[in-house]
Coordinates of C-alpha atoms in Angstrom, one line a residue:
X6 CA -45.8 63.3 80.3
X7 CA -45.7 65.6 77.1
X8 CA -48.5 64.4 74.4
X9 CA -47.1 64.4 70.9
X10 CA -48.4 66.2 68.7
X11 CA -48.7 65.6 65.1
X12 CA -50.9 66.6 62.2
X13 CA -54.2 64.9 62.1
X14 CA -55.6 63.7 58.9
X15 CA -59.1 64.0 58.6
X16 CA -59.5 66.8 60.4
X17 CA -61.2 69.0 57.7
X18 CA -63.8 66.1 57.1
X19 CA -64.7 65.7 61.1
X20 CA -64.5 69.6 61.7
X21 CA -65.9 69.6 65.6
X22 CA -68.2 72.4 65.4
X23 CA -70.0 71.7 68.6
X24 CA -66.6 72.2 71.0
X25 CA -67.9 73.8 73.4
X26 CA -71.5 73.4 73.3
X27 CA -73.2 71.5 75.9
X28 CA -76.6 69.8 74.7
X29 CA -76.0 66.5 75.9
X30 CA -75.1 65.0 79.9
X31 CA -71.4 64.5 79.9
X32 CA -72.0 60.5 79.8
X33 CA -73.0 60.6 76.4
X34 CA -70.5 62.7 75.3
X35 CA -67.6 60.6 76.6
X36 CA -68.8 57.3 75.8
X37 CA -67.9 56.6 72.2
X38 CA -64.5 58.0 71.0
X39 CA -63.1 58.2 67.4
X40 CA -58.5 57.3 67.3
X41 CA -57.1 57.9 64.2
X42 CA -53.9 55.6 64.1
X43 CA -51.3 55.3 61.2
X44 CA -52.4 57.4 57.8
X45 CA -55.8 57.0 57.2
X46 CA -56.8 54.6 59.4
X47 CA -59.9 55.1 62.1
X48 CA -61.7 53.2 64.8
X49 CA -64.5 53.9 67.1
X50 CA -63.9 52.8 70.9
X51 CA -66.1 53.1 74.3
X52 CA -64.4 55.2 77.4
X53 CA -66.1 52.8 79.7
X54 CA -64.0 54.7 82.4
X55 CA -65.5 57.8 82.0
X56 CA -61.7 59.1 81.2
X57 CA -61.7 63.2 80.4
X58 CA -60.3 62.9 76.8
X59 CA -59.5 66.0 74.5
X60 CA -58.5 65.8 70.7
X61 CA -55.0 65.2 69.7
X62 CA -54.4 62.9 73.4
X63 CA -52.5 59.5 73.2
X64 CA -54.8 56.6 74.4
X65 CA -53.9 53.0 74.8
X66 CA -57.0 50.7 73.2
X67 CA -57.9 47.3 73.0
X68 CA -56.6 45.1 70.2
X69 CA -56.5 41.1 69.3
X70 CA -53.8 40.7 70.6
X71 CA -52.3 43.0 73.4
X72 CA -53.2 46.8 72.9
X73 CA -52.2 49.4 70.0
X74 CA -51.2 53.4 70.4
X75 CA -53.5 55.7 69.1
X76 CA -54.4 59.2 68.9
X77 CA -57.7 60.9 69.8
X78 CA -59.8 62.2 66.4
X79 CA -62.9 63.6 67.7
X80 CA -65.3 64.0 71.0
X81 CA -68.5 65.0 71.7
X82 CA -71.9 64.0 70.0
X83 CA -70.6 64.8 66.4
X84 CA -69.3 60.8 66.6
X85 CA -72.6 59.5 66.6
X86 CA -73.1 61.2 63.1
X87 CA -70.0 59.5 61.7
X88 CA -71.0 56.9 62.9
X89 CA -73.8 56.7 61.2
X90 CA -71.6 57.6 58.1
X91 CA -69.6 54.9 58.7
X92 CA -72.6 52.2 58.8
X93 CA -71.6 51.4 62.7
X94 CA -74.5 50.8 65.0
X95 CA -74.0 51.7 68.7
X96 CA -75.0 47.8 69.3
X97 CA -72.3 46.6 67.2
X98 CA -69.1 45.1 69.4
X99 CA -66.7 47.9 69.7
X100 CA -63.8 47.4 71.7
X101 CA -62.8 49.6 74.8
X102 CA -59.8 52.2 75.6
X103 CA -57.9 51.4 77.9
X104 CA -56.0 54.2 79.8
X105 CA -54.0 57.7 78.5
X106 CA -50.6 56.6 76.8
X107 CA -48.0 56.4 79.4
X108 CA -44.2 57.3 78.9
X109 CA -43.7 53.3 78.8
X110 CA -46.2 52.6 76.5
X111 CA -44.8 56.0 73.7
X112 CA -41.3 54.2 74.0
X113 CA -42.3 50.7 73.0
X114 CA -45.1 52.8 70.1
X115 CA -41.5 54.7 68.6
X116 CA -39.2 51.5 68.7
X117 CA -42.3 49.6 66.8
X118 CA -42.6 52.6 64.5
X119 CA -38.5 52.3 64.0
X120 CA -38.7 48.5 62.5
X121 CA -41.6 49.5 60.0
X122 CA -39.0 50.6 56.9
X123 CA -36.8 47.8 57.4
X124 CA -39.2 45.2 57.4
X125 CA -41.0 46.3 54.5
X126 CA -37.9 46.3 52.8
X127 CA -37.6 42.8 53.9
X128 CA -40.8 41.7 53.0
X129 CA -40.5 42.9 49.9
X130 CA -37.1 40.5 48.7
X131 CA -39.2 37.8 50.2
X132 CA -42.4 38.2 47.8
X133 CA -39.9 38.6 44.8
X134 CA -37.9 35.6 45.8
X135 CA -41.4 33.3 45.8
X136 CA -42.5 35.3 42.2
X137 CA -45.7 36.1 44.1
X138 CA -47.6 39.5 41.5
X139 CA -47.6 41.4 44.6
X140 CA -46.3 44.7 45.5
X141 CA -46.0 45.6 49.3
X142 CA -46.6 49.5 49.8
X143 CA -46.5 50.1 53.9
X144 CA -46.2 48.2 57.1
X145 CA -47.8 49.1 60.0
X146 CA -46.8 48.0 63.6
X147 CA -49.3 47.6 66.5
X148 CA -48.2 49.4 69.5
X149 CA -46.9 47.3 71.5
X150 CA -45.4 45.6 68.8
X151 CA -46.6 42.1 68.9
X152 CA -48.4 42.3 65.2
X153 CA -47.7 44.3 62.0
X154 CA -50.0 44.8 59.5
X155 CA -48.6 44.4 55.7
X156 CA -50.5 46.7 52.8
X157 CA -50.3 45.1 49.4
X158 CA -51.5 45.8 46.2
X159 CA -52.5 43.0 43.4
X160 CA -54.3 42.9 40.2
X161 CA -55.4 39.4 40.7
X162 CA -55.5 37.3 43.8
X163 CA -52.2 35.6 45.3
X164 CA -51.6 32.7 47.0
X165 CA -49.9 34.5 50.2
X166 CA -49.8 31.3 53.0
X167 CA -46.4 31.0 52.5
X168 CA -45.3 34.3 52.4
X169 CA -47.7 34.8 55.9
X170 CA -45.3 31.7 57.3
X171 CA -41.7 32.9 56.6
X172 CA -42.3 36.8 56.9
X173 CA -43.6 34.8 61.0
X174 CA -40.5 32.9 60.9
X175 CA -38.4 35.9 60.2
X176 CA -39.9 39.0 62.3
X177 CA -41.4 36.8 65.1
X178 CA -44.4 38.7 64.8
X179 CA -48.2 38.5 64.1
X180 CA -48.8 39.1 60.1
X181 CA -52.0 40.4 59.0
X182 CA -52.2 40.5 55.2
X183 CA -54.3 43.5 54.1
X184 CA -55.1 44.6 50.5
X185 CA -55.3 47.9 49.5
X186 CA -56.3 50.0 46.4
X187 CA -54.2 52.5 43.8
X188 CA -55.9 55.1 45.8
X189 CA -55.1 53.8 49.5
X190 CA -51.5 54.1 48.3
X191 CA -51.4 57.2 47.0
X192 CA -52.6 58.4 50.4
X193 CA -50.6 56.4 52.7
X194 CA -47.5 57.8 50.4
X195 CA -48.6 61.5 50.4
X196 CA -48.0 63.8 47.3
X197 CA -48.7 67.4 45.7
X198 CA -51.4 67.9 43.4
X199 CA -51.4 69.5 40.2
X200 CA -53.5 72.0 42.1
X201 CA -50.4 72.3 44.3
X202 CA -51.9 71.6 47.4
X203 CA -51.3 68.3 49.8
X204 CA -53.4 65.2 48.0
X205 CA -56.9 65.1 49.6
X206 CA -56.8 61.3 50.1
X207 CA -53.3 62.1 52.2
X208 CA -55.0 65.4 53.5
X209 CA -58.4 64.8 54.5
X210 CA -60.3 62.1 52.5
X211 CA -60.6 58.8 55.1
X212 CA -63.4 57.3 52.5
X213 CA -63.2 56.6 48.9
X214 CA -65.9 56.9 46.6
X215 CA -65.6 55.4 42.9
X216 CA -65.4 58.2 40.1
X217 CA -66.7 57.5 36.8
X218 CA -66.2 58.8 33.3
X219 CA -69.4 59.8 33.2
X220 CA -68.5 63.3 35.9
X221 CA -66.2 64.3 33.2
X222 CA -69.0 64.1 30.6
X223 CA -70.9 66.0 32.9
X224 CA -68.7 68.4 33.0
X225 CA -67.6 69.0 29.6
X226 CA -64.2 68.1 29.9
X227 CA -61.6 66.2 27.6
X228 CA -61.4 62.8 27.7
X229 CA -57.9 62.7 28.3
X230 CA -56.3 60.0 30.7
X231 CA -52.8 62.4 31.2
X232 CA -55.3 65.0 32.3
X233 CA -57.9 63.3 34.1
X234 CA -56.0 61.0 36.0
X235 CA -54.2 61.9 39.3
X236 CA -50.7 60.2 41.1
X237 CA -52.7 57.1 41.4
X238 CA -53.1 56.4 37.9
X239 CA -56.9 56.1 38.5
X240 CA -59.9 59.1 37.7
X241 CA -59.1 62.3 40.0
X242 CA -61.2 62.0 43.1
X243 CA -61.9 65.9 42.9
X244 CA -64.1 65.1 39.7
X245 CA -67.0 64.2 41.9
X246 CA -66.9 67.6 43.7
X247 CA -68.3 69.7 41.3
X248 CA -70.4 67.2 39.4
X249 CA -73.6 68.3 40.9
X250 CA -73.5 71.9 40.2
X251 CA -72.6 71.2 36.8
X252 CA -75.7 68.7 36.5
X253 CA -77.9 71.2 38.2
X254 CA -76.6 74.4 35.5
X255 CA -77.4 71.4 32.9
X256 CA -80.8 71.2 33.5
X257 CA -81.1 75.0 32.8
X258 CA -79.4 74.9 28.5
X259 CA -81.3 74.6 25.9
X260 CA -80.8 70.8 24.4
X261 CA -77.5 70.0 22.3
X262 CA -80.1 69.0 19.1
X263 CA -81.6 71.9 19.0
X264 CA -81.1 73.5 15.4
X265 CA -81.7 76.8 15.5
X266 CA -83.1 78.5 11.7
X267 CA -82.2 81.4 10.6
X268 CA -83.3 83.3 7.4
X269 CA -80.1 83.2 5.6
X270 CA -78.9 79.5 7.3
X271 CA -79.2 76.9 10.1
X272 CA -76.7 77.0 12.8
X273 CA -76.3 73.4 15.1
X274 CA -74.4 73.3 18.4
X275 CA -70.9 73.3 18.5
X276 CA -69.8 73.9 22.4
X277 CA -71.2 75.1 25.6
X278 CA -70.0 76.7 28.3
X279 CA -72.3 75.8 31.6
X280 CA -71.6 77.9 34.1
X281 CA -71.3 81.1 32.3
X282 CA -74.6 79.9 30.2
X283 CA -73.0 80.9 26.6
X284 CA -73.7 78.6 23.6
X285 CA -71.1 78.6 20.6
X286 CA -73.5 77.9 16.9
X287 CA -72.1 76.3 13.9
X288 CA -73.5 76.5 10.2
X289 CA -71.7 72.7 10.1
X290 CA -72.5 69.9 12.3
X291 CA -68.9 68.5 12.3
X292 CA -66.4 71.9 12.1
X293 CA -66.8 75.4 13.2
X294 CA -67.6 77.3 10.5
X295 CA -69.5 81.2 11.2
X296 CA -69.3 80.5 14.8
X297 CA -72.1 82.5 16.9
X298 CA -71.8 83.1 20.8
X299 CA -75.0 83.5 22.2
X300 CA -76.6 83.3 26.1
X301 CA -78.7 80.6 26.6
X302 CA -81.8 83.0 26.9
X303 CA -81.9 84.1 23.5
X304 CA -81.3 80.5 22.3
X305 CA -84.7 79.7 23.9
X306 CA -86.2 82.7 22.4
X307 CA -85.0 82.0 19.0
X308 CA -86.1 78.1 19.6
X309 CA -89.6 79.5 20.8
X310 CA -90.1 81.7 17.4
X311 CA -89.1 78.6 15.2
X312 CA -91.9 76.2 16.4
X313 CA -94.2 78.8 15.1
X314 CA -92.9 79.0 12.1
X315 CA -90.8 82.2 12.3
X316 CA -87.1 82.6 11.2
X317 CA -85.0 85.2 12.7
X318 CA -82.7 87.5 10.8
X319 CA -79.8 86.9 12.9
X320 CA -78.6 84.8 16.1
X321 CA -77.6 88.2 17.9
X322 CA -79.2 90.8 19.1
X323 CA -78.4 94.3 18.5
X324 CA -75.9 95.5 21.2
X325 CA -76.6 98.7 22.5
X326 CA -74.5 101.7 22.2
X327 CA -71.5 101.8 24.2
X328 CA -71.1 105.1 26.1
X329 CA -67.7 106.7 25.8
X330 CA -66.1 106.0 29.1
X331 CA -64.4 109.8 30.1
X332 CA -60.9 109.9 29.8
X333 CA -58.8 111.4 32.7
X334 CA -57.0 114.5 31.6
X335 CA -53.7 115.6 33.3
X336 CA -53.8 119.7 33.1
X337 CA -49.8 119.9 34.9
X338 CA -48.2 117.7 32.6
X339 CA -45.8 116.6 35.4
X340 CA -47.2 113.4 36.5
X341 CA -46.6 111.8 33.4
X342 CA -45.3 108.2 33.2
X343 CA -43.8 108.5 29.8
X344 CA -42.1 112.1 29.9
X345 CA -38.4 110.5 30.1
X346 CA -39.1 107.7 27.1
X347 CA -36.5 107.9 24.6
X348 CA -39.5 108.3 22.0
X349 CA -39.8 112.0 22.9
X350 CA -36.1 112.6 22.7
X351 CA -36.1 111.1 19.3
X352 CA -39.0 113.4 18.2
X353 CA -36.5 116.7 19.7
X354 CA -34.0 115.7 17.4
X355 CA -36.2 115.4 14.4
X356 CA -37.4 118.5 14.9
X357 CA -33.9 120.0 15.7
X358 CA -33.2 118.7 12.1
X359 CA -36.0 120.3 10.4
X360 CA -35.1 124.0 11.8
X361 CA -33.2 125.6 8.9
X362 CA -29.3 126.1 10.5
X363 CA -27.8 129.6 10.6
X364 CA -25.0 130.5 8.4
X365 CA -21.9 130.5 10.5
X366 CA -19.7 132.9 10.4
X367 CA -16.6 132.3 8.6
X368 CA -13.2 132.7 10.7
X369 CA -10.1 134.2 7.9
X370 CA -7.8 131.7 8.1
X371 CA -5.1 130.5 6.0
X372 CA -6.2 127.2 4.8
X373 CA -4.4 124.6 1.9
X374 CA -6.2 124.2 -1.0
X375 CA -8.2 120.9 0.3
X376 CA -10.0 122.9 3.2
X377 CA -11.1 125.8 0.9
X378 CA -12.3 123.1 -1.6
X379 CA -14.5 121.3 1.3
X380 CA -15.8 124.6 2.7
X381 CA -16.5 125.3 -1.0
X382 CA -18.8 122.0 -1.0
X383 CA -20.7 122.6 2.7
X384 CA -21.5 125.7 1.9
X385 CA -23.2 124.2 -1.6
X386 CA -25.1 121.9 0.3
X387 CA -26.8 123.8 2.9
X388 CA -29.6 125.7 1.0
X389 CA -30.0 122.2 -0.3
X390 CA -31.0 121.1 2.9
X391 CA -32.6 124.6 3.7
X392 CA -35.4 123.3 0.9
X393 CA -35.6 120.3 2.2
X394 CA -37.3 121.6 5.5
X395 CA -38.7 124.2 4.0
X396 CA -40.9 121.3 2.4
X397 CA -41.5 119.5 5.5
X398 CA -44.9 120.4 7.3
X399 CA -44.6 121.8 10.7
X400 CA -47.8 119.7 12.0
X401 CA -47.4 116.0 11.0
X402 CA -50.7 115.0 12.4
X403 CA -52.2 116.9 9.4
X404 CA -50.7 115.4 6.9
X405 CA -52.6 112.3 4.8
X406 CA -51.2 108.9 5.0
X407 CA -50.5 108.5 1.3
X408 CA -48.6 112.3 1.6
X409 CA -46.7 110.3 4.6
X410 CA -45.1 107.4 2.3
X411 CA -44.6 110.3 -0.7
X412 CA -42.5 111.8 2.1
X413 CA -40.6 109.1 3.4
X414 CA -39.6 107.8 0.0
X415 CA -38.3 111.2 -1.5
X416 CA -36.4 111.2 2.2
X417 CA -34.9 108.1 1.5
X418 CA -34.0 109.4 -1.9
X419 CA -31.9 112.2 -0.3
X420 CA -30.6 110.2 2.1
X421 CA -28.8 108.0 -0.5
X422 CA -27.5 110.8 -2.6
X423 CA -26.2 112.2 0.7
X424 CA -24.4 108.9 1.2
X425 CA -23.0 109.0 -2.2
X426 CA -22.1 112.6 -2.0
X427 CA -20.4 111.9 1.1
X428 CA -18.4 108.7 -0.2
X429 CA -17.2 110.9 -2.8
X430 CA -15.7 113.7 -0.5
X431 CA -13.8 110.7 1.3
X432 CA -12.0 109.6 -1.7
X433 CA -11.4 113.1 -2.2
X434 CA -9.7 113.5 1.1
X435 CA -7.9 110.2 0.5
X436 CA -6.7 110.7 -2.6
X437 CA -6.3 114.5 -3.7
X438 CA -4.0 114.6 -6.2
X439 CA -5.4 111.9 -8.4
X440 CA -8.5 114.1 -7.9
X441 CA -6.9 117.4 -9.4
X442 CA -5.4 115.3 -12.2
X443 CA -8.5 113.9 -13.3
X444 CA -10.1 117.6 -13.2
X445 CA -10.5 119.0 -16.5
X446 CA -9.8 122.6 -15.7
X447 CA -7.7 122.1 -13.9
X448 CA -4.2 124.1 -14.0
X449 CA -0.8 122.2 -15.5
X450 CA 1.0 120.6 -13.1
X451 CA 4.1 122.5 -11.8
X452 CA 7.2 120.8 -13.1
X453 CA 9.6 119.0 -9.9
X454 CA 12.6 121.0 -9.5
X455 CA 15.7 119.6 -9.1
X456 CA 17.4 118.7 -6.1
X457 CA 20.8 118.7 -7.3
X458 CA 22.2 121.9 -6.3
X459 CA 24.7 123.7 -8.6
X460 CA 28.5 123.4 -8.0
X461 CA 30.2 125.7 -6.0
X462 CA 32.2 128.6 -7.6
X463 CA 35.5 128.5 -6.2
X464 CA 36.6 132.5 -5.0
X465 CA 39.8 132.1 -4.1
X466 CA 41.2 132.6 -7.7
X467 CA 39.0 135.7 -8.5
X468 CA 40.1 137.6 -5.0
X469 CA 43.9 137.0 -5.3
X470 CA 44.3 139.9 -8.3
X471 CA 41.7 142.3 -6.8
X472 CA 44.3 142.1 -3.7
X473 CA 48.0 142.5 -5.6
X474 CA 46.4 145.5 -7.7
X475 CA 45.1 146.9 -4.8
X476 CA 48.6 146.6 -3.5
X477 CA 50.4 147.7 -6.7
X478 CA 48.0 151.0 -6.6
X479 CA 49.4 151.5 -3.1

């Protein structure tokens, strides 16, 4: 038969470190066994057989009535320790395992496991239907089927009997009422933390301890429920885990009414921060005003000085002189990271702007009157700009940042006027002969000639008497 496998909770908390280590006879080691069966839920039970059992193997054990399906949690002498844990004396009655799960005995275990949603389900349109303040979070089947265990939660206590006789009447079954806590239910359902890891009472927690407000104190945390309180609506179980260092690092501050004097003020408490064993002064009790970080060893000191009567000139001490850390120098220039930023293209242009331009050299060509007049004006404007980077310095990094904003507001300056000057030539090109009109030495317009063309002289009349004197001559 192939053994099932599936994950084991509480396998983190019962870690066997001894597999494999033979300090005790083989007796010993085989008599008590730990079966973890649905969720959470643990039992210890002799091998009176002496059966070779490994963890993770399906064993049938005893159970009132019938028998229940279980799986093997841990071996060896590591079960007398949680035993001891779990307050169970080896004299104590503790029921016996019967035999290894047979193929018979897994098929009537998954059919029982089948019915479990349904009859929750059930159960739960029964408890409404009788108004019991009850809320039914899991049902768990024995393994042979013959009982089922039904989880509740309830803030106060019900009055169940009559539930217990129709949830009998309906199912046919054993009922075994058992109440649960906010915390149970969290890990019977399972969940992420907001540590995003698996829920440590789903994971590996099989035993609840009670968390107080008092850890968080400890800790210097914010009371705040949204923060403080996990999927179970209750304090985070993970609260008490750390709660002991934090109470040890304690011990090791100065106290939180220590007033520290100074010459020019006092300064009172305002935060700590344990582990790192910094203290945050105030010169107010109630807001942070001049706030001071100091270690926790000069607090003492300064403490020490006072109760003689001495006041310090200041909370800090002088820090010592930092060392210029050496800077790595590239000599190739090639490994660069920001040799194709658009920064050093910009800075090519600028300086491609500043180079005075060479006078081109002018082509003879027949031009209209508009391309001699804007050649006339391009070739006023260049020794303007010519000045204008004669002016500029060549190294920038010399200059002084009020001759910087001098600079960049008489550039401004002549950038606008070249606007301007530039608007102007448009309208010029757009509008021309308004332009010449409006000139005032400007020559007369030329007056339009007329289109009409004179008549025609008619040559016929004129030719005939050239022609009969010709002939008359003759």
């Amino acid at each position: 038969m192939k053994n099932e496998k599936i994950n084991l909770r509480g396998t983190l908390h019962v870690t066997d470190w001894l597999s494999g280590i033979r300090y005790t006879p083989a007796e010993e080691e085989t008599e008590i066994v730990q079966v973890l069966f649905k969720n959470t839920r643990s039992a210890f039970y002799r091998n009176p057989d002496r059966i070779p059992l490994r963890k993770g193997d399906w064993v049938a054990v005893e159970a009132s009535p019938g028998h229940d399906i279980g799986q093997v949690m841990l071996t060896g002498p590591l079960v007398r320790l949680q035993m001891k844990k779990a307050n169970v004396t080896p004299d104590s009655e503790i029921k016996r395992i019967f035999r290894k799960a047979s193929e018979a005995d897994m098929q009537k275990f998954r059919d029982a496991r089948d019915r479990e949603h349904t009859t929750m389900i059930r159960s739960r349109q029964i408890a409404a239907d009788l108004n019991l303040n009850m809320k039914i979070g899991d049902v768990e089947f024995q393994g042979d089927g013959a009982k089922a265990i039904f989880y509740y939660i309830a803030d106060e206590r019900v009055d169940f009997r009559k539930l217990i006789r129709i949830l009998a009447d309906t199912f046919k079954i054993r009922i075994e009422m058992k109440q649960i806590g906010a915390r149970q239910e969290a890990g019977r359902i399972g969940g992420i933390g907001p540590c995003g890891r698996p829920l440590c009472c789903s994971s590996w927690m099989s035993k609840f301890v009670s968390v107080g407000t008092g850890a968080a104190r400890i800790q210097d945390l914010s009371m705040n429920p949204q923060k403080l309180a996990g999927q179970c609506a209750k304090l985070k179980c993970c609260l008490n885990f750390e709660t002991d260092a934090y109470a040890e690092a304690a011990k090791q501050m100065p106290p939180k009414d220590a007033v520290l004097l100074t010459q020019d003020a006092e300064f009172y408490q305002f935060k700590a921060d344990i582990l790192a064993r910094t203290i945050t002064y105030s010169t107010d009790k109630h807001i942070a005003a001049n706030l001071v970080t100091i270690p926790a060893s000069r607090a003492f000191e300064i403490i020490a000085l006072n109760k003689q009567g001495v006041k310090v000139e200041q909370l800090e001490t002088e820090k010592p002189k930092e060392t210029p850390q050496k800077e790595y120098v590239e000599l190739v220039g090639q490994d660069s990271l920001t040799r194709f930023d658009k920064s050093g293209k910009k800075k090519k242009r600028r300086n491609a702007k500043a180079t005075p331009a060479e006078p081109r050299q002018e082509k003879p060509q027949k031009a209209p009157e508009r391309n001699q007049e804007k050649g006339a004006e391009k070739s006023a404007e260049r020794p303007e700009r010519q000045r204008r980077a004669d002016r500029k310095p060549d190294n920038r990094k010399e200059r002084r940042p009020e001759q910087r904003a001098e600079q960049r507001h008489e550039n401004r300056q002549e950038q606008r006027q070249e606007r301007q000057e530039r608007q102007e030539q448009r309208q010029e090109r757009q509008h021309p002969r308004r332009q010449r009109e409006n000139r005032p030495n400007s020559e007369p317009a030329q007056k339009p000639r007329d289109n009409k063309r004179p008549p025609r002289r008619d040559n016929r009349q004129t030719r005939k008497p050239d022609n009969a004197a010709k002939k008359g001559e003759e």
